PDB file of C-alpha atoms in Angstrom:
ATOM      1  CA  MET W   1      -8.362   0.677  11.865  1.00 47.00           C
ATOM      2  CA  ASP W   2     -11.819  -0.732  12.599  1.00 51.00           C
ATOM      3  CA  SER W   3     -11.656  -3.741  14.946  1.00 45.00           C
ATOM      4  CA  SER W   4     -13.807  -5.784  12.567  1.00 50.00           C
ATOM      5  CA  VAL W   5     -11.151  -5.293   9.870  1.00 53.00           C
ATOM      6  CA  SER W   6      -8.066  -5.699  12.064  1.00 51.00           C
ATOM      7  CA  GLY W   7      -9.199  -9.171  13.151  1.00 56.00           C
ATOM      8  CA  ILE W   8      -9.584 -10.501   9.596  1.00 57.00           C
ATOM      9  CA  PRO W   9      -5.942 -11.571   9.016  1.00 54.00           C
ATOM     10  CA  ASP W  10      -5.892 -13.782  12.123  1.00 56.00           C
ATOM     11  CA  MET W  11      -9.280 -15.296  11.311  1.00 54.00           C
ATOM     12  CA  VAL W  12      -8.223 -16.037   7.733  1.00 56.00           C
ATOM     13  CA  SER W  13      -4.907 -17.457   8.922  1.00 54.00           C
ATOM     14  CA  ARG W  14      -6.617 -19.918  11.260  1.00 52.00           C
ATOM     15  CA  THR W  15      -9.063 -21.047   8.588  1.00 52.00           C
ATOM     16  CA  LEU W  16      -6.426 -21.498   5.882  1.00 58.00           C
ATOM     17  CA  ALA W  17      -4.506 -23.890   8.095  1.00 57.00           C
ATOM     18  CA  GLY W  18      -6.887 -26.722   7.174  1.00 62.00           C
ATOM     19  CA  SER W  19      -6.953 -29.113   4.233  1.00 76.00           C
ATOM     20  CA  THR W  20      -7.451 -27.912   0.668  1.00 85.00           C
ATOM     21  CA  ALA W  21     -11.017 -29.228   0.692  1.00 86.00           C
ATOM     22  CA  ASP W  22     -11.795 -27.428   3.950  1.00 85.00           C
ATOM     23  CA  ILE W  23     -10.270 -24.206   2.633  1.00 83.00           C
ATOM     24  CA  LYS W  24     -12.414 -24.386  -0.522  1.00 89.00           C
ATOM     25  CA  VAL W  25     -15.573 -24.876   1.529  1.00 88.00           C
ATOM     26  CA  PHE W  26     -14.696 -21.905   3.703  1.00 84.00           C
ATOM     27  CA  ALA W  27     -13.667 -19.688   0.791  1.00 87.00           C
ATOM     28  CA  GLU W  28     -16.725 -20.458  -1.337  1.00 88.00           C
ATOM     29  CA  ALA W  29     -19.036 -19.452   1.512  1.00 87.00           C
ATOM     30  CA  SER W  30     -16.999 -16.470   2.645  1.00 90.00           C
ATOM     31  CA  PRO W  31     -18.242 -12.911   2.088  1.00 91.00           C
ATOM     32  CA  LEU W  32     -14.573 -11.923   1.768  1.00 92.00           C
ATOM     33  CA  GLY W  33     -13.027 -11.892  -1.692  1.00 95.00           C
ATOM     34  CA  ILE W  34     -10.438 -14.694  -1.771  1.00 96.00           C
ATOM     35  CA  VAL W  35      -8.100 -15.754  -4.548  1.00 96.00           C
ATOM     36  CA  VAL W  36      -5.368 -18.406  -4.271  1.00 96.00           C
ATOM     37  CA  ALA W  37      -2.387 -17.884  -6.562  1.00 96.00           C
ATOM     38  CA  ARG W  38       0.813 -19.593  -7.637  1.00 94.00           C
ATOM     39  CA  GLU W  39       3.022 -16.501  -7.589  1.00 87.00           C
ATOM     40  CA  LEU W  40       0.455 -14.275  -9.332  1.00 95.00           C
ATOM     41  CA  THR W  41      -1.277 -16.959 -11.404  1.00 96.00           C
ATOM     42  CA  PRO W  42      -4.734 -17.683  -9.952  1.00 97.00           C
ATOM     43  CA  VAL W  43      -5.686 -21.289  -9.230  1.00 96.00           C
ATOM     44  CA  PHE W  44      -8.868 -20.625  -7.239  1.00 96.00           C
ATOM     45  CA  ALA W  45     -11.283 -17.735  -6.689  1.00 96.00           C
ATOM     46  CA  ASN W  46     -14.566 -17.392  -4.839  1.00 96.00           C
ATOM     47  CA  GLN W  47     -17.779 -15.631  -5.811  1.00 96.00           C
ATOM     48  CA  ALA W  48     -17.134 -12.708  -3.464  1.00 96.00           C
ATOM     49  CA  ILE W  49     -13.977 -11.698  -5.296  1.00 96.00           C
ATOM     50  CA  ALA W  50     -15.742 -12.033  -8.644  1.00 97.00           C
ATOM     51  CA  ASP W  51     -18.480  -9.731  -7.368  1.00 97.00           C
ATOM     52  CA  THR W  52     -15.967  -7.245  -5.971  1.00 96.00           C
ATOM     53  CA  PHE W  53     -14.165  -6.864  -9.275  1.00 97.00           C
ATOM     54  CA  GLY W  54     -17.185  -7.013 -11.560  1.00 97.00           C
ATOM     55  CA  TYR W  55     -16.794 -10.533 -12.949  1.00 97.00           C
ATOM     56  CA  GLY W  56     -19.750 -12.829 -13.418  1.00 95.00           C
ATOM     57  CA  ALA W  57     -18.322 -15.986 -11.914  1.00 96.00           C
ATOM     58  CA  PRO W  58     -15.223 -17.175  -9.995  1.00 96.00           C
ATOM     59  CA  ILE W  59     -14.044 -19.156 -13.000  1.00 96.00           C
ATOM     60  CA  GLU W  60     -13.490 -15.874 -14.859  1.00 97.00           C
ATOM     61  CA  ILE W  61     -11.056 -14.746 -12.142  1.00 96.00           C
ATOM     62  CA  ALA W  62      -9.355 -18.155 -12.077  1.00 94.00           C
ATOM     63  CA  ALA W  63      -8.957 -17.998 -15.867  1.00 96.00           C
ATOM     64  CA  LEU W  64      -7.003 -14.743 -15.753  1.00 97.00           C
ATOM     65  CA  PRO W  65      -3.323 -15.112 -16.700  1.00 96.00           C
ATOM     66  CA  SER W  66      -2.411 -13.119 -13.591  1.00 97.00           C
ATOM     67  CA  ILE W  67      -4.161 -11.488 -10.642  1.00 96.00           C
ATOM     68  CA  ALA W  68      -2.194  -8.410 -11.661  1.00 96.00           C
ATOM     69  CA  ALA W  69      -5.315  -7.725 -13.740  1.00 97.00           C
ATOM     70  CA  LEU W  70      -7.101  -6.952 -10.462  1.00 97.00           C
ATOM     71  CA  VAL W  71      -4.835  -4.025  -9.545  1.00 97.00           C
ATOM     72  CA  ARG W  72      -3.691  -0.870 -11.248  1.00 96.00           C
ATOM     73  CA  GLN W  73      -0.445  -1.040 -13.186  1.00 96.00           C
ATOM     74  CA  HIS W  74       1.645   0.787 -10.599  1.00 96.00           C
ATOM     75  CA  GLU W  75       0.569  -1.738  -7.937  1.00 96.00           C
ATOM     76  CA  VAL W  76       1.664  -4.891  -9.819  1.00 96.00           C
ATOM     77  CA  ARG W  77       5.220  -4.914  -8.474  1.00 95.00           C
ATOM     78  CA  LYS W  78       3.957  -4.373  -4.924  1.00 95.00           C
ATOM     79  CA  LEU W  79       1.566  -7.300  -5.297  1.00 95.00           C
ATOM     80  CA  ALA W  80       4.326  -9.546  -6.709  1.00 95.00           C
ATOM     81  CA  ASP W  81       6.760  -8.548  -3.938  1.00 94.00           C
ATOM     82  CA  ILE W  82       4.161  -9.357  -1.291  1.00 93.00           C
ATOM     83  CA  ALA W  83       3.510 -12.786  -2.809  1.00 93.00           C
ATOM     84  CA  ARG W  84       7.233 -13.633  -2.979  1.00 92.00           C
ATOM     85  CA  SER W  85       7.910 -12.350   0.527  1.00 92.00           C
ATOM     86  CA  ARG W  86       4.997 -14.266   2.003  1.00 91.00           C
ATOM     87  CA  LEU W  87       6.136 -17.504   0.352  1.00 90.00           C
ATOM     88  CA  ALA W  88       9.641 -16.907   1.700  1.00 90.00           C
ATOM     89  CA  GLY W  89       8.240 -16.626   5.197  1.00 87.00           C
ATOM     90  CA  ASP W  90       9.136 -12.947   5.602  1.00 86.00           C
ATOM     91  CA  GLU W  91       7.302 -10.849   8.139  1.00 80.00           C
ATOM     92  CA  LEU W  92       4.875  -8.472   6.441  1.00 77.00           C
ATOM     93  CA  PRO W  93       2.191  -6.090   7.622  1.00 82.00           C
ATOM     94  CA  LYS W  94      -0.959  -8.090   8.242  1.00 83.00           C
ATOM     95  CA  VAL W  95      -3.017  -5.698   6.151  1.00 91.00           C
ATOM     96  CA  PHE W  96      -1.966  -3.524   3.224  1.00 92.00           C
ATOM     97  CA  ASP W  97      -3.628  -1.109   0.813  1.00 94.00           C
ATOM     98  CA  LEU W  98      -3.928  -1.537  -2.936  1.00 95.00           C
ATOM     99  CA  GLU W  99      -5.574   0.381  -5.743  1.00 96.00           C
ATOM    100  CA  GLY W 100      -7.730  -2.192  -7.480  1.00 97.00           C
ATOM    101  CA  ARG W 101      -9.039  -2.315 -11.019  1.00 97.00           C
ATOM    102  CA  ARG W 102     -12.479  -3.662 -11.836  1.00 97.00           C
ATOM    103  CA  ARG W 103     -13.299  -5.486 -15.031  1.00 97.00           C
ATOM    104  CA  ASP W 104     -14.717  -2.250 -16.494  1.00 97.00           C
ATOM    105  CA  ALA W 105     -11.411  -0.487 -15.636  1.00 96.00           C
ATOM    106  CA  SER W 106     -12.943   1.576 -12.834  1.00 96.00           C
ATOM    107  CA  VAL W 107     -10.798   2.024  -9.735  1.00 96.00           C
ATOM    108  CA  LEU W 108     -11.544   0.719  -6.252  1.00 96.00           C
ATOM    109  CA  TRP W 109      -9.615   0.838  -2.992  1.00 95.00           C
ATOM    110  CA  ILE W 110      -8.687  -2.535  -1.563  1.00 95.00           C
ATOM    111  CA  LEU W 111      -7.684  -3.637   1.904  1.00 95.00           C
ATOM    112  CA  ALA W 112      -5.753  -6.865   1.375  1.00 94.00           C
ATOM    113  CA  THR W 113      -4.125  -9.703   3.291  1.00 93.00           C
ATOM    114  CA  ALA W 114      -1.732 -12.362   2.034  1.00 93.00           C
ATOM    115  CA  GLN W 115      -1.345 -15.775   3.662  1.00 91.00           C
ATOM    116  CA  ARG W 116       0.917 -18.700   2.732  1.00 91.00           C
ATOM    117  CA  LEU W 117      -0.943 -21.993   2.646  1.00 90.00           C
ATOM    118  CA  ALA W 118      -0.606 -25.611   1.571  1.00 91.00           C
ATOM    119  CA  TRP W 119      -2.776 -26.231  -1.491  1.00 92.00           C
ATOM    120  CA  ASP W 120      -2.864 -29.696  -3.049  1.00 90.00           C
ATOM    121  CA  GLY W 121       0.715 -30.304  -1.979  1.00 89.00           C
ATOM    122  CA  GLU W 122       2.019 -26.892  -3.087  1.00 92.00           C
ATOM    123  CA  GLU W 123       2.964 -23.775  -1.126  1.00 93.00           C
ATOM    124  CA  LEU W 124       0.766 -21.025  -2.551  1.00 95.00           C
ATOM    125  CA  VAL W 125      -0.525 -17.628  -1.406  1.00 94.00           C
ATOM    126  CA  ALA W 126      -4.121 -16.823  -0.577  1.00 94.00           C
ATOM    127  CA  PHE W 127      -5.054 -13.166  -1.009  1.00 95.00           C
ATOM    128  CA  THR W 128      -8.073 -11.658   0.688  1.00 95.00           C
ATOM    129  CA  PHE W 129      -9.379  -8.488  -0.990  1.00 96.00           C
ATOM    130  CA  ILE W 130     -11.925  -6.240   0.740  1.00 95.00           C
ATOM    131  CA  ASP W 131     -13.464  -3.291  -1.094  1.00 96.00           C
ATOM    132  CA  VAL W 132     -13.094  -0.235   1.181  1.00 95.00           C
ATOM    133  CA  SER W 133     -13.795   2.364  -1.508  1.00 94.00           C
ATOM    134  CA  GLU W 134     -16.801   3.757   0.332  1.00 92.00           C
ATOM    135  CA  TYR W 135     -14.760   4.376   3.465  1.00 90.00           C
ATOM    136  CA  ARG W 136     -11.801   5.742   1.508  1.00 89.00           C
ATOM    137  CA  ASN W 137     -14.052   8.127  -0.415  1.00 88.00           C
ATOM    138  CA  LEU W 138     -15.655   9.253   2.824  1.00 89.00           C
ATOM    139  CA  GLU W 139     -12.221   9.861   4.328  1.00 87.00           C
ATOM    140  CA  THR W 140     -11.220  11.890   1.262  1.00 83.00           C
ATOM    141  CA  GLU W 141     -14.405  13.928   1.442  1.00 86.00           C
ATOM    142  CA  LEU W 142     -13.902  14.629   5.147  1.00 87.00           C
ATOM    143  CA  ARG W 143     -10.364  15.839   4.449  1.00 86.00           C
ATOM    144  CA  ARG W 144     -11.694  18.045   1.659  1.00 84.00           C
ATOM    145  CA  LEU W 145     -14.383  19.500   3.881  1.00 85.00           C
ATOM    146  CA  ALA W 146     -11.763  20.319   6.487  1.00 90.00           C
ATOM    147  CA  THR W 147      -9.938  22.576   4.015  1.00 94.00           C
ATOM    148  CA  VAL W 148     -12.644  23.889   1.672  1.00 95.00           C
ATOM    149  CA  ASP W 149     -15.263  26.533   2.303  1.00 95.00           C
ATOM    150  CA  PRO W 150     -18.559  24.742   1.594  1.00 93.00           C
ATOM    151  CA  LEU W 151     -20.325  27.802   0.177  1.00 96.00           C
ATOM    152  CA  THR W 152     -17.749  28.883  -2.391  1.00 96.00           C
ATOM    153  CA  GLU W 153     -15.628  25.725  -2.857  1.00 94.00           C
ATOM    154  CA  VAL W 154     -12.443  27.758  -2.345  1.00 97.00           C
ATOM    155  CA  PRO W 155      -9.937  27.070   0.464  1.00 97.00           C
ATOM    156  CA  ASN W 156     -11.184  28.032   3.907  1.00 97.00           C
ATOM    157  CA  ARG W 157      -9.301  30.260   6.322  1.00 96.00           C
ATOM    158  CA  ARG W 158      -7.096  27.515   7.743  1.00 94.00           C
ATOM    159  CA  ALA W 159      -6.121  26.125   4.352  1.00 95.00           C
ATOM    160  CA  PHE W 160      -5.463  29.606   2.957  1.00 97.00           C
ATOM    161  CA  LEU W 161      -3.222  30.552   5.871  1.00 96.00           C
ATOM    162  CA  GLU W 162      -1.215  27.354   5.398  1.00 95.00           C
ATOM    163  CA  THR W 163      -0.765  28.126   1.700  1.00 96.00           C
ATOM    164  CA  ALA W 164       0.115  31.755   2.395  1.00 96.00           C
ATOM    165  CA  SER W 165       2.739  30.769   4.960  1.00 95.00           C
ATOM    166  CA  LYS W 166       4.323  28.347   2.487  1.00 95.00           C
ATOM    167  CA  GLU W 167       4.379  31.057  -0.181  1.00 96.00           C
ATOM    168  CA  MET W 168       6.101  33.438   2.248  1.00 95.00           C
ATOM    169  CA  ARG W 169       8.829  30.908   3.007  1.00 94.00           C
ATOM    170  CA  ARG W 170       9.282  30.236  -0.698  1.00 94.00           C
ATOM    171  CA  ALA W 171       9.485  33.959  -1.486  1.00 95.00           C
ATOM    172  CA  TRP W 172      12.207  34.545   1.139  1.00 92.00           C
ATOM    173  CA  ARG W 173      14.120  31.456   0.008  1.00 93.00           C
ATOM    174  CA  HIS W 174      14.206  32.628  -3.614  1.00 94.00           C
ATOM    175  CA  ASP W 175      14.286  36.383  -2.918  1.00 94.00           C
ATOM    176  CA  GLN W 176      11.002  36.957  -4.755  1.00 96.00           C
ATOM    177  CA  ALA W 177       8.244  39.522  -4.357  1.00 97.00           C
ATOM    178  CA  LEU W 178       5.002  38.430  -2.705  1.00 97.00           C
ATOM    179  CA  SER W 179       1.819  40.443  -2.270  1.00 98.00           C
ATOM    180  CA  PHE W 180      -1.548  39.991  -0.603  1.00 98.00           C
ATOM    181  CA  LEU W 181      -5.080  41.223  -1.143  1.00 98.00           C
ATOM    182  CA  ILE W 182      -7.936  41.281   1.316  1.00 98.00           C
ATOM    183  CA  LEU W 183     -11.389  41.763  -0.219  1.00 98.00           C
ATOM    184  CA  ASP W 184     -14.566  42.647   1.583  1.00 98.00           C
ATOM    185  CA  ILE W 185     -17.993  42.576  -0.070  1.00 98.00           C
ATOM    186  CA  ASP W 186     -19.581  45.998   0.304  1.00 98.00           C
ATOM    187  CA  ARG W 187     -22.946  46.174   2.068  1.00 96.00           C
ATOM    188  CA  LEU W 188     -23.487  42.420   2.202  1.00 97.00           C
ATOM    189  CA  LYS W 189     -25.577  42.849   5.341  1.00 96.00           C
ATOM    190  CA  SER W 190     -27.919  45.152   3.449  1.00 96.00           C
ATOM    191  CA  ILE W 191     -28.270  42.554   0.696  1.00 96.00           C
ATOM    192  CA  ASN W 192     -29.092  39.901   3.297  1.00 96.00           C
ATOM    193  CA  ASP W 193     -31.607  42.154   5.042  1.00 96.00           C
ATOM    194  CA  ARG W 194     -33.343  43.249   1.853  1.00 95.00           C
ATOM    195  CA  TYR W 195     -33.268  40.117  -0.288  1.00 95.00           C
ATOM    196  CA  GLY W 196     -32.650  37.291   2.168  1.00 96.00           C
ATOM    197  CA  HIS W 197     -29.649  35.153   3.012  1.00 96.00           C
ATOM    198  CA  ALA W 198     -30.065  32.911  -0.025  1.00 96.00           C
ATOM    199  CA  LEU W 199     -29.306  35.852  -2.293  1.00 97.00           C
ATOM    200  CA  GLY W 200     -26.576  36.944   0.077  1.00 97.00           C
ATOM    201  CA  ASP W 201     -24.977  33.526  -0.284  1.00 97.00           C
ATOM    202  CA  GLU W 202     -25.258  33.774  -4.062  1.00 97.00           C
ATOM    203  CA  THR W 203     -23.486  37.141  -3.866  1.00 98.00           C
ATOM    204  CA  VAL W 204     -20.622  35.547  -1.955  1.00 98.00           C
ATOM    205  CA  ARG W 205     -20.403  32.785  -4.568  1.00 98.00           C
ATOM    206  CA  ALA W 206     -20.493  35.334  -7.400  1.00 97.00           C
ATOM    207  CA  VAL W 207     -17.600  37.280  -5.891  1.00 98.00           C
ATOM    208  CA  SER W 208     -15.644  34.035  -5.552  1.00 98.00           C
ATOM    209  CA  ARG W 209     -16.292  33.213  -9.216  1.00 97.00           C
ATOM    210  CA  ALA W 210     -15.246  36.706 -10.318  1.00 97.00           C
ATOM    211  CA  CYS W 211     -11.991  36.392  -8.399  1.00 97.00           C
ATOM    212  CA  ARG W 212     -11.193  33.001  -9.877  1.00 96.00           C
ATOM    213  CA  GLU W 213     -11.917  34.282 -13.385  1.00 95.00           C
ATOM    214  CA  THR W 214      -9.480  37.173 -12.890  1.00 97.00           C
ATOM    215  CA  LEU W 215      -6.623  35.616 -10.944  1.00 97.00           C
ATOM    216  CA  ARG W 216      -3.775  33.532 -12.334  1.00 96.00           C
ATOM    217  CA  ASP W 217      -3.474  29.797 -11.741  1.00 95.00           C
ATOM    218  CA  THR W 218      -0.483  30.486  -9.499  1.00 96.00           C
ATOM    219  CA  ASP W 219      -2.475  32.844  -7.265  1.00 98.00           C
ATOM    220  CA  SER W 220      -4.301  31.458  -4.241  1.00 97.00           C
ATOM    221  CA  LEU W 221      -7.762  32.589  -3.182  1.00 98.00           C
ATOM    222  CA  GLY W 222      -9.293  31.806   0.177  1.00 98.00           C
ATOM    223  CA  ARG W 223     -12.396  32.751   2.111  1.00 98.00           C
ATOM    224  CA  LEU W 224     -11.483  34.096   5.525  1.00 97.00           C
ATOM    225  CA  GLY W 225     -15.092  34.107   6.669  1.00 94.00           C
ATOM    226  CA  GLY W 226     -18.328  36.017   6.177  1.00 94.00           C
ATOM    227  CA  GLU W 227     -17.902  38.539   3.379  1.00 96.00           C
ATOM    228  CA  GLU W 228     -14.092  38.521   3.456  1.00 98.00           C
ATOM    229  CA  PHE W 229     -11.670  36.872   1.041  1.00 98.00           C
ATOM    230  CA  ALA W 230      -7.893  36.946   0.765  1.00 98.00           C
ATOM    231  CA  VAL W 231      -5.502  36.373  -2.115  1.00 98.00           C
ATOM    232  CA  VAL W 232      -1.795  35.610  -2.156  1.00 98.00           C
ATOM    233  CA  LEU W 233       0.047  36.706  -5.307  1.00 98.00           C
ATOM    234  CA  PRO W 234       3.437  35.005  -5.784  1.00 98.00           C
ATOM    235  CA  GLN W 235       6.207  36.870  -7.620  1.00 97.00           C
ATOM    236  CA  THR W 236       4.129  40.037  -7.554  1.00 98.00           C
ATOM    237  CA  SER W 237       5.201  43.500  -6.361  1.00 97.00           C
ATOM    238  CA  ARG W 238       2.798  45.824  -4.610  1.00 97.00           C
ATOM    239  CA  ASP W 239       2.323  47.981  -7.714  1.00 97.00           C
ATOM    240  CA  SER W 240       1.470  44.933  -9.807  1.00 98.00           C
ATOM    241  CA  ALA W 241      -0.797  43.679  -7.027  1.00 98.00           C
ATOM    242  CA  VAL W 242      -2.694  46.982  -7.118  1.00 98.00           C
ATOM    243  CA  ASP W 243      -3.279  46.401 -10.844  1.00 98.00           C
ATOM    244  CA  VAL W 244      -4.577  42.897 -10.075  1.00 98.00           C
ATOM    245  CA  ALA W 245      -6.843  44.293  -7.362  1.00 98.00           C
ATOM    246  CA  GLU W 246      -8.282  46.843  -9.780  1.00 98.00           C
ATOM    247  CA  ARG W 247      -9.052  44.110 -12.298  1.00 98.00           C
ATOM    248  CA  VAL W 248     -10.774  42.070  -9.614  1.00 98.00           C
ATOM    249  CA  ARG W 249     -12.736  45.095  -8.418  1.00 98.00           C
ATOM    250  CA  LYS W 250     -13.930  45.907 -11.954  1.00 98.00           C
ATOM    251  CA  THR W 251     -14.835  42.275 -12.676  1.00 97.00           C
ATOM    252  CA  VAL W 252     -16.935  42.101  -9.517  1.00 98.00           C
ATOM    253  CA  ALA W 253     -18.588  45.453 -10.243  1.00 97.00           C
ATOM    254  CA  GLY W 254     -19.524  44.198 -13.700  1.00 97.00           C
ATOM    255  CA  ALA W 255     -21.152  41.025 -12.421  1.00 96.00           C
ATOM    256  CA  ALA W 256     -24.844  40.756 -11.590  1.00 96.00           C
ATOM    257  CA  ILE W 257     -27.365  38.326 -10.121  1.00 97.00           C
ATOM    258  CA  PRO W 258     -30.882  38.104 -11.610  1.00 95.00           C
ATOM    259  CA  ILE W 259     -33.655  39.168  -9.243  1.00 94.00           C
ATOM    260  CA  PRO W 260     -37.439  39.413  -9.891  1.00 91.00           C
ATOM    261  CA  ASN W 261     -37.358  43.090 -10.812  1.00 88.00           C
ATOM    262  CA  GLY W 262     -34.029  43.217 -12.622  1.00 94.00           C
ATOM    263  CA  GLN W 263     -30.457  42.558 -11.575  1.00 96.00           C
ATOM    264  CA  LEU W 264     -28.537  42.856  -8.338  1.00 97.00           C
ATOM    265  CA  HIS W 265     -25.128  44.496  -8.650  1.00 97.00           C
ATOM    266  CA  PHE W 266     -22.533  44.457  -5.889  1.00 98.00           C
ATOM    267  CA  THR W 267     -18.980  45.650  -5.265  1.00 98.00           C
ATOM    268  CA  VAL W 268     -15.909  44.879  -3.201  1.00 98.00           C
ATOM    269  CA  SER W 269     -13.327  46.987  -1.413  1.00 98.00           C
ATOM    270  CA  ILE W 270      -9.751  45.702  -1.503  1.00 98.00           C
ATOM    271  CA  GLY W 271      -6.670  46.246   0.637  1.00 98.00           C
ATOM    272  CA  VAL W 272      -3.246  45.541  -0.857  1.00 98.00           C
ATOM    273  CA  THR W 273       0.184  45.078   0.685  1.00 98.00           C
ATOM    274  CA  GLU W 274       3.515  43.508  -0.179  1.00 98.00           C
ATOM    275  CA  ALA W 275       5.270  41.177   2.226  1.00 96.00           C
ATOM    276  CA  THR W 276       8.704  42.226   3.443  1.00 92.00           C
ATOM    277  CA  PRO W 277      11.580  40.317   5.064  1.00 86.00           C
ATOM    278  CA  ASP W 278      10.608  42.000   8.346  1.00 88.00           C
ATOM    279  CA  ASP W 279       7.303  40.126   8.340  1.00 89.00           C
ATOM    280  CA  MET W 280       8.009  37.188  10.623  1.00 81.00           C
ATOM    281  CA  ALA W 281       4.520  35.721  10.379  1.00 89.00           C
ATOM    282  CA  ILE W 282       1.560  35.778   8.032  1.00 93.00           C
ATOM    283  CA  ASP W 283      -0.565  37.611  10.609  1.00 93.00           C
ATOM    284  CA  ALA W 284       1.606  40.723  10.283  1.00 93.00           C
ATOM    285  CA  VAL W 285       1.137  40.876   6.505  1.00 96.00           C
ATOM    286  CA  LEU W 286      -2.612  40.251   6.621  1.00 96.00           C
ATOM    287  CA  GLY W 287      -2.960  42.805   9.380  1.00 96.00           C
ATOM    288  CA  ARG W 288      -1.359  45.409   7.110  1.00 97.00           C
ATOM    289  CA  ALA W 289      -3.602  44.416   4.204  1.00 98.00           C
ATOM    290  CA  ASP W 290      -6.573  44.671   6.550  1.00 97.00           C
ATOM    291  CA  ARG W 291      -5.596  48.234   7.470  1.00 97.00           C
ATOM    292  CA  ALA W 292      -5.427  49.062   3.769  1.00 98.00           C
ATOM    293  CA  LEU W 293      -8.900  47.550   3.393  1.00 98.00           C
ATOM    294  CA  PHE W 294     -10.154  49.817   6.170  1.00 97.00           C
ATOM    295  CA  VAL W 295      -8.855  52.790   4.191  1.00 97.00           C
ATOM    296  CA  ALA W 296     -10.643  51.544   1.039  1.00 97.00           C
ATOM    297  CA  LYS W 297     -13.887  51.125   2.980  1.00 96.00           C
ATOM    298  CA  GLY W 298     -13.557  54.577   4.484  1.00 95.00           C
ATOM    299  CA  SER W 299     -12.959  56.147   1.077  1.00 94.00           C
ATOM    300  CA  GLY W 300     -16.439  55.314  -0.171  1.00 93.00           C
ATOM    301  CA  GLN W 301     -16.209  51.536  -0.841  1.00 95.00           C
ATOM    302  CA  ASN W 302     -15.725  49.922  -4.253  1.00 98.00           C
ATOM    303  CA  ARG W 303     -12.137  51.083  -3.885  1.00 98.00           C
ATOM    304  CA  VAL W 304      -8.596  49.707  -3.806  1.00 98.00           C
ATOM    305  CA  ALA W 305      -6.146  50.999  -1.201  1.00 98.00           C
ATOM    306  CA  TRP W 306      -2.609  49.913  -0.399  1.00 97.00           C
ATOM    307  CA  ILE W 307       0.048  50.112   2.273  1.00 95.00           C
TER     308      ILE W 307
END
């Protein structure tokens, strides 16, 4: 956690130890969203929290029947439990996450604190809400980029291998067939050399689209790198996988990319194999599919071969 965020609970705690008047002065000037509640009924809110949740003025937050309106439905119980526990003096994490809900019903990610305080003679709870949606979205995007091939938007090699390994374990557990394809775009280097890498990239994307159009939702496609893709086919025997490979091959062969003087057509060669109980690791299965691909390439390309 960022040090500027981790220090907020202690800073808020020290400030909220003052009189009600002092707390109001602090809260009204604070850039942090603060709401004071009796259980979940708001009695005070500052401008920062109104801004965070899309309300025009603090009085609109204070007029809400419950601050549960500021979080998504599945977070209401969590918020109520935190308020009760804080009033009871229970130890809680200093900072906790919540999915917030703006006035327009859009979702935001909140980093929150809860602090018991004396307010006009009552023991209430002051919540501090900080909008961390930008950071959360960035974190999500970084995780996505770590698993997705940026050119084709399909899983990258690492993500595909993880999925394939899980499918192998599932197949052995349930005694089900499992097959693999490895596809290689024929003569991609020639396309790059003749038409440029931009068109080569479009060829890679077109092959990815053709595969996704042909495969089932339960099948998993991944880009291993360069011009090579792989597919895992759950509950599929080798013979059925060969049929799938032929459909993919024909779909790719029927696709085209517009170029100044007409259309660019392209093909793939595909190697097929079925996993067996003797395959202790995914590398052994993909190695066999790769050997089948070598046979397809050596047979004139735009072919399907199997082992």
